[in-house]
CSV table of C-alpha atoms and ligand atoms in Angstrom, one decimal:
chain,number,residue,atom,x,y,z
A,1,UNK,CA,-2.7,113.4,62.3
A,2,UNK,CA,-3.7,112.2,65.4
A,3,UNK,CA,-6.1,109.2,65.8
A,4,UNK,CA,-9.2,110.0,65.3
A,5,UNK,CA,-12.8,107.7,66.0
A,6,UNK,CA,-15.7,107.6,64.4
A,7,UNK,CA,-18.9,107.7,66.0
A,8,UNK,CA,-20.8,104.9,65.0
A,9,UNK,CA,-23.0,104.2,62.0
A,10,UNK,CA,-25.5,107.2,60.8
A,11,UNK,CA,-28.1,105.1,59.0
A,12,UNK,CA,-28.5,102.1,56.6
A,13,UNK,CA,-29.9,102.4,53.0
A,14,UNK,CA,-31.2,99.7,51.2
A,15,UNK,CA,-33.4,98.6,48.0
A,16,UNK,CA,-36.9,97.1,48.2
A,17,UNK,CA,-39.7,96.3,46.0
A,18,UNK,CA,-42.8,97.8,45.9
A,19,UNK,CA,-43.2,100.5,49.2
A,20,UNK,CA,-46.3,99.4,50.9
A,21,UNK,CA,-45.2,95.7,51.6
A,22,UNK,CA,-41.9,98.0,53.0
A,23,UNK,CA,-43.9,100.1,55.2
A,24,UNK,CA,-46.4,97.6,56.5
A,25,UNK,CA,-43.1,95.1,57.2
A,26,UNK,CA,-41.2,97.9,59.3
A,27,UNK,CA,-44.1,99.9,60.6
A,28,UNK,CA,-46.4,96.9,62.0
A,29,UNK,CA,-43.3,93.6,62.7
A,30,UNK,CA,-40.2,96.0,63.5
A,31,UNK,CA,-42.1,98.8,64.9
A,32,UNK,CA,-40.0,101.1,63.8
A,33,UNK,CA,-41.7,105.0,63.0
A,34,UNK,CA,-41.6,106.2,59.4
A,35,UNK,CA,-39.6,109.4,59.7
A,36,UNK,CA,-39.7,111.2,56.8
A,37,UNK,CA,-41.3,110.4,53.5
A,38,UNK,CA,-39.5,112.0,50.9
A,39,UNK,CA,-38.5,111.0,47.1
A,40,UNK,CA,-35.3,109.9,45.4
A,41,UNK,CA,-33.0,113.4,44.8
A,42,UNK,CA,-31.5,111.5,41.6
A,43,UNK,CA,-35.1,110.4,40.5
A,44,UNK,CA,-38.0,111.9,41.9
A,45,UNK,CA,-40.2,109.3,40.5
A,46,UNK,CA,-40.0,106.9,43.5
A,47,UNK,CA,-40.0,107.5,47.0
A,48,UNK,CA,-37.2,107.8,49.2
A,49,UNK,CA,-38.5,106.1,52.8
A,50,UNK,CA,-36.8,107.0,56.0
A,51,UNK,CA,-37.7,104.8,59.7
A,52,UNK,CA,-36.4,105.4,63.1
A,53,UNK,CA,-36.9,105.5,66.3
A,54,UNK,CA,-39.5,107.7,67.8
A,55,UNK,CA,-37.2,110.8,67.8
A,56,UNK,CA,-35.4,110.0,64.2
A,57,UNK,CA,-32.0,109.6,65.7
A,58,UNK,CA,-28.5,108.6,64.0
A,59,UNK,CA,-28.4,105.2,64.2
A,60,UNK,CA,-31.5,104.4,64.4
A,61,UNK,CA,-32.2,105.2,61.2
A,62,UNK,CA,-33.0,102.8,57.9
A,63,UNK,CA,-33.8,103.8,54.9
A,64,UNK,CA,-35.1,102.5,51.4
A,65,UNK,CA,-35.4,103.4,47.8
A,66,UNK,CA,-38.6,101.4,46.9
A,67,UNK,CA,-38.6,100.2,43.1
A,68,UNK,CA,-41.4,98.7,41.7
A,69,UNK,CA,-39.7,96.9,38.9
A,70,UNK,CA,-36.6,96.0,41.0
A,71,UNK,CA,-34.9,92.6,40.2
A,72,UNK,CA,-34.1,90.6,43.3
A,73,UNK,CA,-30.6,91.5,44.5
A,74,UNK,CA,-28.5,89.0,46.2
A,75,UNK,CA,-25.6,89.3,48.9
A,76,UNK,CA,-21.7,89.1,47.8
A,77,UNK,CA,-18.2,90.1,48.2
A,78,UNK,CA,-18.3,93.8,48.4
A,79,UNK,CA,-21.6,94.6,49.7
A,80,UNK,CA,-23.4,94.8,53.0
A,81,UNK,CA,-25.0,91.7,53.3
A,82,UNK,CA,-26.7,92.8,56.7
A,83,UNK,CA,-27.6,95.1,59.7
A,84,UNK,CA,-28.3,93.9,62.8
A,85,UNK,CA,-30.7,96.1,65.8
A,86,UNK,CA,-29.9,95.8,69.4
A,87,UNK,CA,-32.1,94.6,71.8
A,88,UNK,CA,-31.6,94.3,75.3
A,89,UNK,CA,-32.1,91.0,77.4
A,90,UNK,CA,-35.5,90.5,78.4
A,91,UNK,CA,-37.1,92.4,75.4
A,92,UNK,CA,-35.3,89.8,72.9
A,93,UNK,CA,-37.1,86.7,74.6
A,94,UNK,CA,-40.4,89.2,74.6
A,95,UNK,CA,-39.6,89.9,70.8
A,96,UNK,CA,-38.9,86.2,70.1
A,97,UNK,CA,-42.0,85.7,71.5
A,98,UNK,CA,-44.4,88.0,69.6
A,99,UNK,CA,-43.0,87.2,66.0
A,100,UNK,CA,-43.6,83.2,66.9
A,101,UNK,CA,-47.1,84.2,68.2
A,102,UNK,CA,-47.5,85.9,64.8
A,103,UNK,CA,-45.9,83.5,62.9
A,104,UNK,CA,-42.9,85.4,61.4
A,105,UNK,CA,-40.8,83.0,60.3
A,106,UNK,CA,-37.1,83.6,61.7
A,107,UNK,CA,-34.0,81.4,62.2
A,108,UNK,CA,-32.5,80.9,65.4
A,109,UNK,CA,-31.9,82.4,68.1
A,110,UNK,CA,-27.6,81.5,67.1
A,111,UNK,CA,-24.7,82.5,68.8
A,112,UNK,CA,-22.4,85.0,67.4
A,113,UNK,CA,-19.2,86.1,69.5
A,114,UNK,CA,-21.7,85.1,73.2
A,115,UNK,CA,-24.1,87.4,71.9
A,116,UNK,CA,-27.8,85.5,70.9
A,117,UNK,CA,-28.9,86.7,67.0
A,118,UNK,CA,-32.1,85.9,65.3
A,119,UNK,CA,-32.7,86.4,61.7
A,120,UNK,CA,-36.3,87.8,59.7
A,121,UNK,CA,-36.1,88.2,56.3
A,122,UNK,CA,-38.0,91.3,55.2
A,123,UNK,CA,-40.9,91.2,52.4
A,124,UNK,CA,-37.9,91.3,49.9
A,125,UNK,CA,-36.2,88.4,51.8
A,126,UNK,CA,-33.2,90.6,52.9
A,127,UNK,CA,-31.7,90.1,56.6
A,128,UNK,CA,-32.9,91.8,59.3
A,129,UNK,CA,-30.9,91.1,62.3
A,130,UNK,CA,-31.7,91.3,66.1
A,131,UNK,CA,-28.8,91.1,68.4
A,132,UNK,CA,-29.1,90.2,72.0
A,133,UNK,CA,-27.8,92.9,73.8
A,134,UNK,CA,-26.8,93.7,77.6
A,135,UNK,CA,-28.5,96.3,79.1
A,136,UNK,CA,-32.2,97.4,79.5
A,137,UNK,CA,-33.4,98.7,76.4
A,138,UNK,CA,-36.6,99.7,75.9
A,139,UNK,CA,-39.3,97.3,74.6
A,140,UNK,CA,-38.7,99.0,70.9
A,141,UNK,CA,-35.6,98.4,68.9
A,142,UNK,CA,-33.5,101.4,69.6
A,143,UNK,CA,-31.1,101.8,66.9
A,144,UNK,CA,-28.5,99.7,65.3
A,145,UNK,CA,-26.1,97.5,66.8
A,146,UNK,CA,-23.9,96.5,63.3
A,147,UNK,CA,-23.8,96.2,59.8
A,148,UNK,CA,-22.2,92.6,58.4
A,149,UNK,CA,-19.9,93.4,55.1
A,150,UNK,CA,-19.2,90.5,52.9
A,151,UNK,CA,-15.7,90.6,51.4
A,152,UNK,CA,-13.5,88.7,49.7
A,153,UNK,CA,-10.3,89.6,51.7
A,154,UNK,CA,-11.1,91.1,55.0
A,155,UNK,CA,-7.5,92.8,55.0
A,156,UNK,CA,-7.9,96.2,53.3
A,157,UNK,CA,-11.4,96.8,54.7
A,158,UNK,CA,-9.8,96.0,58.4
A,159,UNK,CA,-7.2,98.4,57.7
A,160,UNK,CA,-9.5,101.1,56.7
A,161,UNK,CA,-11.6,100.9,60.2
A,162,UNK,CA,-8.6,100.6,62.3
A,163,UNK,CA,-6.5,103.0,61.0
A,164,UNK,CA,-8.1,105.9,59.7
A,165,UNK,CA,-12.0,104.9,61.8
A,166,UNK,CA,-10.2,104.2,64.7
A,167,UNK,CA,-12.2,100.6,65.3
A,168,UNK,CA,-10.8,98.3,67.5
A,169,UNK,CA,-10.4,94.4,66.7
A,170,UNK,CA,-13.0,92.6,69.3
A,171,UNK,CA,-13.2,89.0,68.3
A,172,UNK,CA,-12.8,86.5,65.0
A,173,UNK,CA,-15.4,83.8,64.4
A,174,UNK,CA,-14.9,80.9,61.9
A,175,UNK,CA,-18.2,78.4,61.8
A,176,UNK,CA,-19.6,76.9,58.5
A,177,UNK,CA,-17.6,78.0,55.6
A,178,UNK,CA,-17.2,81.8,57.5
A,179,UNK,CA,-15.5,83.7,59.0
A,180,UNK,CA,-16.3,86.7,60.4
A,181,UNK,CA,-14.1,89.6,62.4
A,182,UNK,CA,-15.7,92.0,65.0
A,183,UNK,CA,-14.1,95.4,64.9
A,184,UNK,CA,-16.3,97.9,67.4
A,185,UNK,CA,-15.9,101.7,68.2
A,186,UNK,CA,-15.9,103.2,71.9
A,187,UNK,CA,-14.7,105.6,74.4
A,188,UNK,CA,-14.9,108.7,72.9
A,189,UNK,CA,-16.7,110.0,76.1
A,190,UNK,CA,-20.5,108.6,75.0
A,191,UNK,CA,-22.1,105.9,76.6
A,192,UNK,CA,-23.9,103.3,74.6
A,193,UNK,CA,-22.8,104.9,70.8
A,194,UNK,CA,-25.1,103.2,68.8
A,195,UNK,CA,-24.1,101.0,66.0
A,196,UNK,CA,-20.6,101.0,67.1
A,197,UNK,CA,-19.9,97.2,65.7
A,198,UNK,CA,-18.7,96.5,62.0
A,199,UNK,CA,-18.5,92.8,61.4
A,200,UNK,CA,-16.3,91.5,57.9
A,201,UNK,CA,-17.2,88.9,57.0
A,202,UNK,CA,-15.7,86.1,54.5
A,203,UNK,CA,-17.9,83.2,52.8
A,204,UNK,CA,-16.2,79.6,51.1
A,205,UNK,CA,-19.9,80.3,49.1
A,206,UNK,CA,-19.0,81.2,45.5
A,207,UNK,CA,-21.3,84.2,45.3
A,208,UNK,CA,-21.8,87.2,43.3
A,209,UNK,CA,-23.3,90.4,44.1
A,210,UNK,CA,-25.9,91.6,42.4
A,211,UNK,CA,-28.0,95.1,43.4
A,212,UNK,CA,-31.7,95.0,43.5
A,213,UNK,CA,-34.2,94.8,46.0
A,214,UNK,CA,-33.8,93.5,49.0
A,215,UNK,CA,-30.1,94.4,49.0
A,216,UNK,CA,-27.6,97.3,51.2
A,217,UNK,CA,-27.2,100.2,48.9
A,218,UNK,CA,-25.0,101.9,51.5
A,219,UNK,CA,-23.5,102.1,54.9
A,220,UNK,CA,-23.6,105.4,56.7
A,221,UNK,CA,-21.0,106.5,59.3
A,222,UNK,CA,-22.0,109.6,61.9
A,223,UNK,CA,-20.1,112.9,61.7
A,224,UNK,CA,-21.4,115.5,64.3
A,225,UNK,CA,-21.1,118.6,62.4
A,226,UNK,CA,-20.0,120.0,59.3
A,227,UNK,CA,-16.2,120.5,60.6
A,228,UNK,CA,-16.1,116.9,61.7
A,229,UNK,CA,-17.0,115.7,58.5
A,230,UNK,CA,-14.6,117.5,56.4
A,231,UNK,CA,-12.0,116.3,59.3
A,232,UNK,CA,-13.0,112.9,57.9
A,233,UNK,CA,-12.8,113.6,54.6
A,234,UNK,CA,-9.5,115.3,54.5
A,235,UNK,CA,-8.4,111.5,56.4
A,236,UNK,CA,-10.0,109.7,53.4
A,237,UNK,CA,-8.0,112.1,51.1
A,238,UNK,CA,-4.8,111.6,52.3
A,239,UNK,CA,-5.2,107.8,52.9
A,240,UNK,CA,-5.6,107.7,49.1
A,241,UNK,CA,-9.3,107.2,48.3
A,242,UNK,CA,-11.6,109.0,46.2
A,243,UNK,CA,-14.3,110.7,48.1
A,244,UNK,CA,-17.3,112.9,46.7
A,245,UNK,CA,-17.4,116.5,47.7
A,246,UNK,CA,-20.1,117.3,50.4
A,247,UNK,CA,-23.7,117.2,49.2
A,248,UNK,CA,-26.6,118.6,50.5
A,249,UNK,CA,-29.3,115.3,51.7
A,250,UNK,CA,-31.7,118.1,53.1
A,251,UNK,CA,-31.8,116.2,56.4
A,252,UNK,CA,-27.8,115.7,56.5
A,253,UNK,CA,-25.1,116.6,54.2
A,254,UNK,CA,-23.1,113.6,52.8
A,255,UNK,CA,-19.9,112.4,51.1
A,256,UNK,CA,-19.4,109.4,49.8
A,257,UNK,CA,-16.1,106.9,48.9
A,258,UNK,CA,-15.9,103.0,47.6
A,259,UNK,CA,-13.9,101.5,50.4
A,260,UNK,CA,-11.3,99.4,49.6
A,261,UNK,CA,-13.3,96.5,49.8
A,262,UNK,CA,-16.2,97.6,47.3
A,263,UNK,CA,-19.0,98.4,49.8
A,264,UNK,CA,-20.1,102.2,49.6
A,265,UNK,CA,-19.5,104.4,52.4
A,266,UNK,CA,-20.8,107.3,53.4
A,267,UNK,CA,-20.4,109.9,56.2
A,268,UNK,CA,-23.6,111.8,57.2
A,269,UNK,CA,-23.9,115.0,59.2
A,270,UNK,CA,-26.3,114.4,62.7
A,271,UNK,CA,-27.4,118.4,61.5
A,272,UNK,CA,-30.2,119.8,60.4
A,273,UNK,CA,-31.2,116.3,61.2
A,274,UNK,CA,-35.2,115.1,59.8
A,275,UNK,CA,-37.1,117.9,62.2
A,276,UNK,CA,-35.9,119.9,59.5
A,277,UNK,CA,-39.0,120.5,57.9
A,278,UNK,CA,-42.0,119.3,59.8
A,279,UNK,CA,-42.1,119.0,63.4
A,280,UNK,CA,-41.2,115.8,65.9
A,281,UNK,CA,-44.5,115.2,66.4
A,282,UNK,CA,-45.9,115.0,62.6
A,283,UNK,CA,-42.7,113.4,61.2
A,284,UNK,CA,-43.0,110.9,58.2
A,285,UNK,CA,-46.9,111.9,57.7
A,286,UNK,CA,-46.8,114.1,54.5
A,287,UNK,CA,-44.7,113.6,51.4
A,288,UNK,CA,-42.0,116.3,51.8
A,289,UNK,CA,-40.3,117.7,48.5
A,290,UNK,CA,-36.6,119.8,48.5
A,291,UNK,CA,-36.9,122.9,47.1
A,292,UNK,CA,-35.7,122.0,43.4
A,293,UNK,CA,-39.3,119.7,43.5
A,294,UNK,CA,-41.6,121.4,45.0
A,295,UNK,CA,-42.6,123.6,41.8
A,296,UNK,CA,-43.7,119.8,40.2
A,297,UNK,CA,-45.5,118.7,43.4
A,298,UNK,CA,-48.6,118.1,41.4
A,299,UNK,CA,-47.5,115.5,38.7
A,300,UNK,CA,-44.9,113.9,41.5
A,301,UNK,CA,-47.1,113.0,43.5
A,302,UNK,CA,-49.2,111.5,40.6
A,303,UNK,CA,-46.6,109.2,39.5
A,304,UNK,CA,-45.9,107.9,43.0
A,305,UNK,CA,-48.2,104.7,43.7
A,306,UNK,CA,-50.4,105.7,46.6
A,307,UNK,CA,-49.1,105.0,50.1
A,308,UNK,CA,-51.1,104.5,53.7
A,309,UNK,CA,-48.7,104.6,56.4
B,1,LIG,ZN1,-27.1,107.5,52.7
């Protein structure tokens, strides 16, 4: 098989706590739009929120399963412990500046591989990264710039993105009991791929994962069409890991694999993409059911706690 490269991460799923501290976190501080509002497929009983830029694009796009009763999770080997926006020079002093006017609390700005980071925790204390970025971005975060996964051997997990991903090794970072490795995707003819950076990441802190809210659920990666995915998935096959067949997400379809390091993969479609079933300009505003729901609308929407967006 030739080499092959992915195109960047597709979106970012994670757990919260109750869904209006969510919204009002990464509506009003990140600015981000709520996309699509939508329920769990596996459990219709909570929500399933969707943010993104103004035009819902991959890479731009997080996404949370908001329990009410969810136990705090906590970081570990084998999980994403973090994703990280871009933002180009002048906005990050300009953002800097707002959340301290505010008074967000954040750490830093710190140095990672040249590049300034600062760090918000959102209302469930997970990490939210911003990542100083050259260029001239707009004044809105526009999309990813990593994901962090914590492991505890960065080896298999390497070998994964390089070999079959086709991610390059751009830089190794030990500071404070960590080390991290930058592996980043590029070239395959698109400027400016967003999310194109993984970073692995090893901590001396004896930690354990634990799911819950405030932690990843899963990283996305970005397959442009149907044939591209299955491309991937034949890769995945033959590079001897388990991987789901495709299933239908409504906005993308999906398969899913454990990589070798723990952390749950997935690789999402950019088709039909979240104008699927209302239009750019109403996007996230009414609580949008797939077909196998919709007959149950009624007592759904009763059991969902109320939500102003
Ligand atoms: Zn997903």
């Amino acid at each position: 098989m030739t080499q092959k490269r992915m195109n960047g991460l597709h979106h970012v799923t994670a757990i919260s706590g109750p869904p209006q501290a969510n919204v009002d976190f990464f509506t009003k501080v990140m600015q981000q739009r709520l996309v699509k509002k939508t329920v769990n497929f596996d459990d219709p009983g909570t929500y399933h929120l969707y943010y993104g830029n103004e035009t819902a694009d991959p890479g731009t796009i997080l996404t949370f399963f908001p329990f009410a009763n969810a136990g705090p999770g906590r970081p570990g080997p084998g999980m994403a412990s973090a994703y990280a926006y871009a933002l180009g020079g002048s906005e990050f002093e300009a953002w800097i500046e707002r959340l301290a006017d505010d008074g967000l609390k954040f750490d830093g700005p710190s140095e990672r591989f040249g590049q300034r980071v600062i760090k918000l925790a959102d209302p469930d204390g997970a990490k939210v990264e911003l990542v100083e970025v050259d260029g001239t971005a707009g004044p809105t975060l526009d999309g990813f710039h990593s994901v962090t996964l914590q492991l505890d051997d960065l080896g298999p997990t390497q070998r994964l993105l390089t070999d079959v991903f086709g991610y390059e090794e751009v830089g190794h970072e030990t500071s404070a009991g960590e080390e991290r490795l930058r592996l980043a995707v590029s070239g395959t003819g698109r400027q400016d791929i967003r999310g194109a950076v993984v970073d692995l990441m090893r901590s001396d802190a004896a930690t354990v994962a634990q799911q819950g809210a405030g932690s990843i659920h899963h990283v996305a990666f970005r397959a442009l069409d149907d044939a591209d995915q299955l491309d991937w998935r034949e890769r995945l096959l033959s590079a001897g890991l388990q991987v789901t067949p495709v299933i239908d997400r409504q906005y993308f379809n999906a398969i899913y694999f454990r990589e070798p390091g723990g952390v749950l993969f997935e690789i999402a479609t950019d088709p039909p993409g979240f104008t699927r079933d209302e239009d750019l300009a109403h996007l996230g505003e009414a609580l949008k059911l797939p077909a196998q729901y919709e007959g149950s609308r009624e007592s759904i929407e009763r059991a969902l706690p109320p939500l102003v967006a």
